[in-house]
Short mmCIF file of C-alpha atoms and ligand atoms in Angstrom, two decimals:
data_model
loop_
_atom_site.label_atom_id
_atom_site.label_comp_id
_atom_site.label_asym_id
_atom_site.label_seq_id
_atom_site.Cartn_x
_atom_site.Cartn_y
_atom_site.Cartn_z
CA UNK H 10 181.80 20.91 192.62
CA UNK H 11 182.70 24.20 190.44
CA UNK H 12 181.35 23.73 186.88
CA UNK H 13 182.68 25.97 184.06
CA UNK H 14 180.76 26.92 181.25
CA UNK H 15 181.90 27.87 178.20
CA UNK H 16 179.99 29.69 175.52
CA UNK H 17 180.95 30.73 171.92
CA UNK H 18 178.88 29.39 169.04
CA UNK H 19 177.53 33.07 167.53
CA UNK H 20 178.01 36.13 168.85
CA UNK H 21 177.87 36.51 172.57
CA UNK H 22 180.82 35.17 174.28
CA UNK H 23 179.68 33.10 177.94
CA UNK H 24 181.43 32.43 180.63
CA UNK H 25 180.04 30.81 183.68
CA UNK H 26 180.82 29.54 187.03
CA UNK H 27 178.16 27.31 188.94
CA UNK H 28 178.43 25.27 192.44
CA UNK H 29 177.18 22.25 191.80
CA UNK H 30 175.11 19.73 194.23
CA UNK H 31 173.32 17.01 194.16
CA UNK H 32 170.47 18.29 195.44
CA UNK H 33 170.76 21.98 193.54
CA UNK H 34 173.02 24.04 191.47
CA UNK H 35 173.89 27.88 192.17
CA UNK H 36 175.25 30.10 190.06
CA UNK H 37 177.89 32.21 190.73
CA UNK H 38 178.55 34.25 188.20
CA UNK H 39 177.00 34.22 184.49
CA UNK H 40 179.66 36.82 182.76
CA UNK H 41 178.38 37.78 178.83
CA UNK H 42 179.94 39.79 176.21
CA UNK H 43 177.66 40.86 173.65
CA UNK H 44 178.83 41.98 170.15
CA UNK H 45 175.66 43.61 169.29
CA UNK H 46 177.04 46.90 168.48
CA UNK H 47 179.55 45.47 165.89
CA UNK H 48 177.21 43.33 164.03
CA UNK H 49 175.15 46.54 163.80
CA UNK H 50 176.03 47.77 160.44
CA UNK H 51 175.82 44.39 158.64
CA UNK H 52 172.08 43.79 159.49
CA UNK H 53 173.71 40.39 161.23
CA UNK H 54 176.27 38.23 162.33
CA UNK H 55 179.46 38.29 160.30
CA UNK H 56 181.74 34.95 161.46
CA UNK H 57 185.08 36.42 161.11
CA UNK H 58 184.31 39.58 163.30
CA UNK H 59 182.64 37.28 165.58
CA UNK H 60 185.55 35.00 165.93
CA UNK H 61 187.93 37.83 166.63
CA UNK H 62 185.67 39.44 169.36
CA UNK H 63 185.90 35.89 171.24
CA UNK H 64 189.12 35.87 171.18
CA UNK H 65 189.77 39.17 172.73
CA UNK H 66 187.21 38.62 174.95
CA UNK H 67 186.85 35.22 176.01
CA UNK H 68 189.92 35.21 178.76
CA UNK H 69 189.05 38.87 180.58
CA UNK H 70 185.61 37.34 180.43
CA UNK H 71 186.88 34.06 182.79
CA UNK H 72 188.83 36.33 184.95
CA UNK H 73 185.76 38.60 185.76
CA UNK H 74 183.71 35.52 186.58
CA UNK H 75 186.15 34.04 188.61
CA UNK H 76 186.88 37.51 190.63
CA UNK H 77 182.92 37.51 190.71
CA UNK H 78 183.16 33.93 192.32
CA UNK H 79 185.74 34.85 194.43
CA UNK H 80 187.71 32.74 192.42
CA UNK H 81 190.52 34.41 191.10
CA UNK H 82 193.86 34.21 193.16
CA UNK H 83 196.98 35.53 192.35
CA UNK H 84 199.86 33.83 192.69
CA UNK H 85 203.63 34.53 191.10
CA UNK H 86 204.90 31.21 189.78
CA UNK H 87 206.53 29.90 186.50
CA UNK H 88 204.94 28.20 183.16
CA UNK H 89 204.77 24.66 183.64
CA UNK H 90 207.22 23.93 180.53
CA UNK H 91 205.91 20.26 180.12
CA UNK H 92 202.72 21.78 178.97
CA UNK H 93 203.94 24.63 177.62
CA UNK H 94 204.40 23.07 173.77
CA UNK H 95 200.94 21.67 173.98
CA UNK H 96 199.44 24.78 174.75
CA UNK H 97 201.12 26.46 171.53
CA UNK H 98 199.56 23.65 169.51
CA UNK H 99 196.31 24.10 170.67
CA UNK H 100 195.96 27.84 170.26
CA UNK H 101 198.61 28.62 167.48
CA UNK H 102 196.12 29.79 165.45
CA UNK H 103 195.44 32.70 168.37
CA UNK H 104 198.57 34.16 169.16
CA UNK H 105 197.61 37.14 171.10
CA UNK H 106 194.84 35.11 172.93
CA UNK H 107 198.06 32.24 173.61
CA UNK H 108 200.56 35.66 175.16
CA UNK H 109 197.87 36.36 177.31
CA UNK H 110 197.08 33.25 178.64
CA UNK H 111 201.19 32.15 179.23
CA UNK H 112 200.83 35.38 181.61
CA UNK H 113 197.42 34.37 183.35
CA UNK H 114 198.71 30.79 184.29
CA UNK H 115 202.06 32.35 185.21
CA UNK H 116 200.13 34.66 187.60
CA UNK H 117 197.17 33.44 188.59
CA UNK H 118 196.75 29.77 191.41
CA UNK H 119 195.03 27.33 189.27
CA UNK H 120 191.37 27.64 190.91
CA UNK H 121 189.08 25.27 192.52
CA UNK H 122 187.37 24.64 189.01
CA UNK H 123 186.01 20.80 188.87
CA UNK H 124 184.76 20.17 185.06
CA UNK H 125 184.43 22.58 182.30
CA UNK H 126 180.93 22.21 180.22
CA UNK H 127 181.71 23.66 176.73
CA UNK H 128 179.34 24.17 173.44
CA UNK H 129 180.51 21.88 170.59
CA UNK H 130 177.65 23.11 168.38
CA UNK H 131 175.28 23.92 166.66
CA UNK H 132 176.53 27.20 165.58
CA UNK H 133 179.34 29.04 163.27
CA UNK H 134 182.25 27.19 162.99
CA UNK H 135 185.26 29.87 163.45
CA UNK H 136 183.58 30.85 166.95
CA UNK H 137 182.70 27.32 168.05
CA UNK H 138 186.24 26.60 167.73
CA UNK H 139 187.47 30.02 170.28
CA UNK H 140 185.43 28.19 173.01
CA UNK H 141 186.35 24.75 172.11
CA UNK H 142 190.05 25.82 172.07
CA UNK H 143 190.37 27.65 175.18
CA UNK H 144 188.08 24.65 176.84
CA UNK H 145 191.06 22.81 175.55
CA UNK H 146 194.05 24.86 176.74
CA UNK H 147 192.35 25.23 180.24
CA UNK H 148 192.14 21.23 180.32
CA UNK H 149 195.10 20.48 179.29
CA UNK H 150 197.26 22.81 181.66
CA UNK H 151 194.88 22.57 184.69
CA UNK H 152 194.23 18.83 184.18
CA UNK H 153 190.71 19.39 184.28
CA UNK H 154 187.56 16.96 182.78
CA UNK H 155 185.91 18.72 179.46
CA UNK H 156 182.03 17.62 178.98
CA UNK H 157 180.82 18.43 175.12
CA UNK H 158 177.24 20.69 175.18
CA UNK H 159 174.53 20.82 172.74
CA UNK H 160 174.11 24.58 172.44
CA UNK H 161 170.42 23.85 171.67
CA UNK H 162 170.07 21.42 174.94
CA UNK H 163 170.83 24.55 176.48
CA UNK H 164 168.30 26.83 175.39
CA UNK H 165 165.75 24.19 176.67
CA UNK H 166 167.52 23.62 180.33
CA UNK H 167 167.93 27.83 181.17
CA UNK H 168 164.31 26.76 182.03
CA UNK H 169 166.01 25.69 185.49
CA UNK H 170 168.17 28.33 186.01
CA UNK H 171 167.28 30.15 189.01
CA UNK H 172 164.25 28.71 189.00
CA UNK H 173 162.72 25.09 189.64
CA UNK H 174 159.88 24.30 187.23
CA UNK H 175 157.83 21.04 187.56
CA UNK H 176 158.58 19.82 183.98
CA UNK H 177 156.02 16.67 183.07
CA UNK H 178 156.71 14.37 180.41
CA UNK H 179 156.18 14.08 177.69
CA UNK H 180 156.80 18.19 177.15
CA UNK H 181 156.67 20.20 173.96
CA UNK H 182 160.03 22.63 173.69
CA UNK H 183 160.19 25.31 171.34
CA UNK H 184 163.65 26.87 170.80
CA UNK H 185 163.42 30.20 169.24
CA UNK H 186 166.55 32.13 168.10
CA UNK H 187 168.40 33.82 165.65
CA UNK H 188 169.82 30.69 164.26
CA UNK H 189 167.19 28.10 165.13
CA UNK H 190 163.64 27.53 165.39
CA UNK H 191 162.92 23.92 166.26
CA UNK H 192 159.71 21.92 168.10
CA UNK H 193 160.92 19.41 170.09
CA UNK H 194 159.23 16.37 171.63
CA UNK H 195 160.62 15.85 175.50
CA UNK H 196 160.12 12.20 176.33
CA UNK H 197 162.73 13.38 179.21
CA UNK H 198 165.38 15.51 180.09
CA UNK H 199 168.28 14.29 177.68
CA UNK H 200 165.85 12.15 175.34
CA UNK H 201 164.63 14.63 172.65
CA UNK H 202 163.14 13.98 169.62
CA UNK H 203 162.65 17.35 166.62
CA UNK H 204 159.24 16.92 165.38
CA UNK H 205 159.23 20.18 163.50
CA UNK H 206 161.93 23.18 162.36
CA UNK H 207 162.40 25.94 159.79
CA UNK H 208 162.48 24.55 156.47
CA UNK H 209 164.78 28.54 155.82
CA UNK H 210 165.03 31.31 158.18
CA UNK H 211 164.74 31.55 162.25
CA UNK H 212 162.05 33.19 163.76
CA UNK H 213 164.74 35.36 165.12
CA UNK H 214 166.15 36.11 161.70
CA UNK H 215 163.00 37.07 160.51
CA UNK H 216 162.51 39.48 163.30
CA UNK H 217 165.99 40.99 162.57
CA UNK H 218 166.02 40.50 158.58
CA UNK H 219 162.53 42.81 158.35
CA UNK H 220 164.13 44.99 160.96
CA UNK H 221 166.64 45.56 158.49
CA UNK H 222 164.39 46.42 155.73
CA UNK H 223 162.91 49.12 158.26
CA UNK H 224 166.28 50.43 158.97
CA UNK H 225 165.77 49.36 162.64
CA UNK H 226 169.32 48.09 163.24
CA UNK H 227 170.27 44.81 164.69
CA UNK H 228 169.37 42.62 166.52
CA UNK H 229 165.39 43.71 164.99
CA UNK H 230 163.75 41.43 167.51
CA UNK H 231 163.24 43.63 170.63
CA UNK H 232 163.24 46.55 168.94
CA UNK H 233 160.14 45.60 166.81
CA UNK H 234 158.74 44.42 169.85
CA UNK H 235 159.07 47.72 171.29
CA UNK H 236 157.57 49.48 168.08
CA UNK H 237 154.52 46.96 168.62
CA UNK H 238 153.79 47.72 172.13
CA UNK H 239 153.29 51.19 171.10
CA UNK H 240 150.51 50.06 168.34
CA UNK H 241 147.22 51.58 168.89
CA UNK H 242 144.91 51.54 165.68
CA UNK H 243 145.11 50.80 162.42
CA UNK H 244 145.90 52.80 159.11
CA UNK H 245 147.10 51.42 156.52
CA UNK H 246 145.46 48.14 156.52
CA UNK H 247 148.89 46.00 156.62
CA UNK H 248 148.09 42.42 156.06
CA UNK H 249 151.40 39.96 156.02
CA UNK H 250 150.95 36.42 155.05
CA UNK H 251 151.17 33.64 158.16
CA UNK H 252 153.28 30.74 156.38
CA UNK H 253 152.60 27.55 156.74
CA UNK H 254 150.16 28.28 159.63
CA UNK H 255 147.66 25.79 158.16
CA UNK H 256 149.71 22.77 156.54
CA UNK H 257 149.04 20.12 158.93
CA UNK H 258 153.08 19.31 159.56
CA UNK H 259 154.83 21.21 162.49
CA UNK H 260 157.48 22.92 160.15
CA UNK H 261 158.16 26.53 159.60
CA UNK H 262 159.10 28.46 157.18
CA UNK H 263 159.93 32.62 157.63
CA UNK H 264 161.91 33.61 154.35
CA UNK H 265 158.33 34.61 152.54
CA UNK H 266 157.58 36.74 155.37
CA UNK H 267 160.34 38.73 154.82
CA UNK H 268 159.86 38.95 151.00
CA UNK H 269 155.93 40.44 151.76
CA UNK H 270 157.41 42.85 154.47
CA UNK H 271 159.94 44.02 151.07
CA UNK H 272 156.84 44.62 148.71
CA UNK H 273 154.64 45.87 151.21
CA UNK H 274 157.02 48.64 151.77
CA UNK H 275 157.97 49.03 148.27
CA UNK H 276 154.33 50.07 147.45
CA UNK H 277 154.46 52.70 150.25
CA UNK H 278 155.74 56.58 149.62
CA UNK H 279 158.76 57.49 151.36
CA UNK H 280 157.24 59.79 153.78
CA UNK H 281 154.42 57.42 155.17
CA UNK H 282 157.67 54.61 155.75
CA UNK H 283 159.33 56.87 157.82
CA UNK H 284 156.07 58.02 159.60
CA UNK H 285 156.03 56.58 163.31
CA UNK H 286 152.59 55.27 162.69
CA UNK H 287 153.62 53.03 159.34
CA UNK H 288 156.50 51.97 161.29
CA UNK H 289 154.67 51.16 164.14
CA UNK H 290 151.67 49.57 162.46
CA UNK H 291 153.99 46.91 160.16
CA UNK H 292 156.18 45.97 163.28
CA UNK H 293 153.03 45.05 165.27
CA UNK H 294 151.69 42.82 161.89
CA UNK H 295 155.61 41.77 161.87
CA UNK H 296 155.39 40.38 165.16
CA UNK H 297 151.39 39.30 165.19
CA UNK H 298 152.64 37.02 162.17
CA UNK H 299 155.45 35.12 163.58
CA UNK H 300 153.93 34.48 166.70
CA UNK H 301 150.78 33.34 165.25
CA UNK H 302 152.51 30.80 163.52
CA UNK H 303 154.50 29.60 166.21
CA UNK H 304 151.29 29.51 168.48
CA UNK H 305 149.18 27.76 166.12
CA UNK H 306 152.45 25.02 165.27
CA UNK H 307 153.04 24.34 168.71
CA UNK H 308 148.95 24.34 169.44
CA UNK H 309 149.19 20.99 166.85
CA UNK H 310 152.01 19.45 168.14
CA UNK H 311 150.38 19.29 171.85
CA UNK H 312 147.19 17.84 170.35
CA UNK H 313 149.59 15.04 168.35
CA UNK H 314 151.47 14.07 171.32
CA UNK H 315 149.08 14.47 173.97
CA UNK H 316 151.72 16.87 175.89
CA UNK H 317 151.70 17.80 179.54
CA UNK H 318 153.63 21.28 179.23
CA UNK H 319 155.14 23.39 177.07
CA UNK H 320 159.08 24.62 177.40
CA UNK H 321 160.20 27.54 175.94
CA UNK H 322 163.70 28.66 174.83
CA UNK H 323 166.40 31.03 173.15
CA UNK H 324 166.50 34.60 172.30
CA UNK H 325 162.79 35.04 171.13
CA UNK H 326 161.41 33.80 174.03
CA UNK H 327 162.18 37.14 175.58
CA UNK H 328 159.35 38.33 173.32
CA UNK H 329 156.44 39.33 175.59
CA UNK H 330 153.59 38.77 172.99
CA UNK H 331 155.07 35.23 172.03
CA UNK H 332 155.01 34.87 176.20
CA UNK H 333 151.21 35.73 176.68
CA UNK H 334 149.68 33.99 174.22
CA UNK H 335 151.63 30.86 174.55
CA UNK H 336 150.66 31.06 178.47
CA UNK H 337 147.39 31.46 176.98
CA UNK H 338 147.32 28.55 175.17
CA UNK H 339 149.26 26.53 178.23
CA UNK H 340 145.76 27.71 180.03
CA UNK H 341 142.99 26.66 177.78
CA UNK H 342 144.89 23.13 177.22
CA UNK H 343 145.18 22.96 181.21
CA UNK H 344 149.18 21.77 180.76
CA UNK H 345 152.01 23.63 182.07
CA UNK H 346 154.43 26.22 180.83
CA UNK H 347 157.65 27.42 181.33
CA UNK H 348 159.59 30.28 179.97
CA UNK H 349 163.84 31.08 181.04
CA UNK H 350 164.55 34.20 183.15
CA UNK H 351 164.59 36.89 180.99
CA UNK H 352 168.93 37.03 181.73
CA UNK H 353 168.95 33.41 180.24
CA UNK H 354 166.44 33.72 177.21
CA UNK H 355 169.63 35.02 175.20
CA UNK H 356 172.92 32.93 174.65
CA UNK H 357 175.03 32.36 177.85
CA UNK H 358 177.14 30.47 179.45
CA UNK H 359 175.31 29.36 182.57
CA UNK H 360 172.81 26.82 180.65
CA UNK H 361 175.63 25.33 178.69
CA UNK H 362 177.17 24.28 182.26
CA UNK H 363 173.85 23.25 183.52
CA UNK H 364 173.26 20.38 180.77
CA UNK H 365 175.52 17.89 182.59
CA UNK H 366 173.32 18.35 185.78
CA UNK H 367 169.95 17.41 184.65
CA UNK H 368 170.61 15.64 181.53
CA UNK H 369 172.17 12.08 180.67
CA UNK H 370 174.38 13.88 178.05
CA UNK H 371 177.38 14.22 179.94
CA UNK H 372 180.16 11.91 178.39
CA UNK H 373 183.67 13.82 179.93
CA UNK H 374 186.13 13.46 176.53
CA UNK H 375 190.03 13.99 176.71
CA UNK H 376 190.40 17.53 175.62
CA UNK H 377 192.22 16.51 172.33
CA UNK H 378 189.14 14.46 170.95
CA UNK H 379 186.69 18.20 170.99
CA UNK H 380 185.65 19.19 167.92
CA UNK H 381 182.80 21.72 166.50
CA UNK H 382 179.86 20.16 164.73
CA UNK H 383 178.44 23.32 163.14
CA UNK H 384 175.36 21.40 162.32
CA UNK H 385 174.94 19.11 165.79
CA UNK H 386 171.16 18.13 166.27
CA UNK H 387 169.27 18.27 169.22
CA UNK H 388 168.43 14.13 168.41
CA UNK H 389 167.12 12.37 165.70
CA UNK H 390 163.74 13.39 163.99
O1 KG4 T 260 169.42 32.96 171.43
P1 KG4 T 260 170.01 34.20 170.88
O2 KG4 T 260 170.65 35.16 171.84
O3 KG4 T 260 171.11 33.91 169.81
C1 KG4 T 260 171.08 32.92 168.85
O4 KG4 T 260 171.53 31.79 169.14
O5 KG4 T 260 170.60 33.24 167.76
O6 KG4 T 260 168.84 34.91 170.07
C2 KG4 T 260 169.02 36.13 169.42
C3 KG4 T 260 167.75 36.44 168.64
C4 KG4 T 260 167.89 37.63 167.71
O7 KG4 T 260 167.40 37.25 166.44
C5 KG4 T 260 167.00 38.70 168.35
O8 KG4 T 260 166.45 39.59 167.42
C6 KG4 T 260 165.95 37.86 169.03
O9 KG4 T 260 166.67 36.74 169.55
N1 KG4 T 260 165.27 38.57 170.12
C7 KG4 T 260 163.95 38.87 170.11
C8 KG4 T 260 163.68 39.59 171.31
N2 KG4 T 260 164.85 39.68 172.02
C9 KG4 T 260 165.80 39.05 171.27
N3 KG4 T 260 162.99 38.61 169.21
C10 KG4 T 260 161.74 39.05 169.48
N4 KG4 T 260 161.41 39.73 170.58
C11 KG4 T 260 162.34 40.02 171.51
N5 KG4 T 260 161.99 40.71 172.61
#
């Protein structure tokens, strides 16, 4: 079976294409378009621009993957007219994206696609609704089954992507992003239960809100990573509160770091904040504080729940400090641990069509019952 995976909710637009088996699942191509470059200058995402970029992107995107798959085969033929009114329903609000797709499925043999897997939500509206459109327009006109994903589900199953971790039960998963920072109990794969979140910002956010203040550009997370690595010794004496690291619930909360990072600079001169050292010295506190936090959150939940392993997901898990000392921790409570391929830790399209595999959320809808929940939960806490 070919799976399709569909990927919109911020800013990176996913497609994916993955042979599916009983016994195992292959992917065969995992094609990304990242809109790094335009957030840039807003210090984030902004919805509208995001929104537009999908659109422009989202249908070279599926031809790429399918050429990748060997997918994509031409063929000269006419619009199926009984569709054709549908269709313009369904993406009148897109008119440029609707042109271009008249022309694909007037050139292009439907292909040997089996279900498309798309993200309902969480995420920002306007782009949840690109994916969930064109997920719609390809159903209708190719008369294929449409599956609903939990973006967040996701995060926690890139874990088996390319890879085939022993995951014991019950499991603690942290999903760490720029949107979300959740714990997660995992009784099993499909039965989740949030035992802890951000009470403001993401983990992610914080990285990339403090990167602002630095003038670091965005997204802040790898590049104060980066500055971090580089730390050597201390001189200036930067201390940056840990929030909430020792109230006994499992919740978060990153907005005050990002207030401290503000006066902390605020007392400095102008030439020691543009020094390498200063910069250098307050990303490597930056990042010491959030994954501290995180550490010592996810260090209580395994004692509560007597977990066997720890899964990790989402953009931040990319982060190589937040990596060794959570393997750290995996170590001196003897459970397991498991971290995405570095390709997967960021938003794509591959662990969106994955879900259906391994989890029991997999209810195929008729394409005109999709909708975007902005705020979908993982489950119930
Ligand atoms: O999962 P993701 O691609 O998108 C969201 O759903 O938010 O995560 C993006 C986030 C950004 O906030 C980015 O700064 C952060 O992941 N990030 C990192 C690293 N690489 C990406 N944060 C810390 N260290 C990294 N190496």
């Amino acid at each position: 079976m070919i799976i399709l995976g569909i990927e919109t909710s911020c800013d990176d637009t996913g497609i994916s294409l993955m042979d599916e088996s009983p016994e195992k699942v292959r992917i065969l191509a995992n094609s990304v378009s990242c809109q790094e470059k335009i957030h840039s200058p807003y210090g984030g995402v902004f919805p509208a621009l995001a929104k537009r970029e999908h659109q422009k992107n989202i249908l070279p995107l599926l031809k790429k993957a399918l050429k990748k798959a060997n997918l994509l085969k031409k063929e000269e033929g006419s619009l199926d007219l009984s569709k054709i009114k549908k269709l313009e329903n369904v993406l009148e609000r897109y008119p440029d994206l609707l042109s271009e797709m008249k022309s694909f499925f007037s050139n292009y043999k439907k292909p040997e696609i089996d279900k498309i897997v798309v993200t309902v939500g969480p995420g920002l509206e306007p782009c949840l609704w690109v994916g969930i459109n064109f997920a719609r327009a390809l159903s209708l006109y190719w008369e294929i089954d449409v599956i609903p994903v939990n973006h967040l589900e996701g995060h926690l199953l890139s874990n088996l992507l390319d890879q085939n971790p022993a995951i014991p039960f019950p499991s603690i998963g942290l999903i760490v992003s720029g949107g979300n920072t959740q714990i997660i109990l995992i009784e099993k794969l499909g039965k989740y239960k949030v035992i802890g979140e951000t009470r403001d910002d993401a983990a992610g956010e914080c990285f990339d809100k403090t990167a602002r203040l630095l003038g670091l550009g965005y997204p802040g997370g790898k590049k104060i990573s980066e500055l971090a690595k580089r730390f050597k010794e201390s001189s200036f004496d930067i201390r940056l509160p840990r929030p909430m690291i020792h109230e006994k619930n499992l919740d978060f909360s990153f907005s005050g770091l990002k207030t401290a990072v503000l006066y902390e600079t605020k007392k400095r001169k102008k030439e020691v904040l543009e020094s390498a050292e200063y910069r250098i010295e307050i990303a490597k506190e930056i990042e010491n504080a959030i994954v501290e936090v995180i550490a010592k959150k996810i260090e209580k939940s395994i004692e509560r729940f007597d977990a066997k392993g720890i899964v990790v997901g989402g953009g931040v898990s990319a982060n190589k400090k937040l990596r060794s000392d959570l393997k750290k921790l995996a170590r001196t409570k003897r459970i397991s641990i498991t971290f995405p391929k570095i390709r997967y830790t960021g938003d794509n399209a591959s662990m969106i069509a994955i879900v259906p595999h391994f989890s029991k959320n997999k209810k195929v809808v008729n394409w005109k019952s999709l909708r975007p929940n902005s705020n979908l939960k993982i489950n119930g806490r």
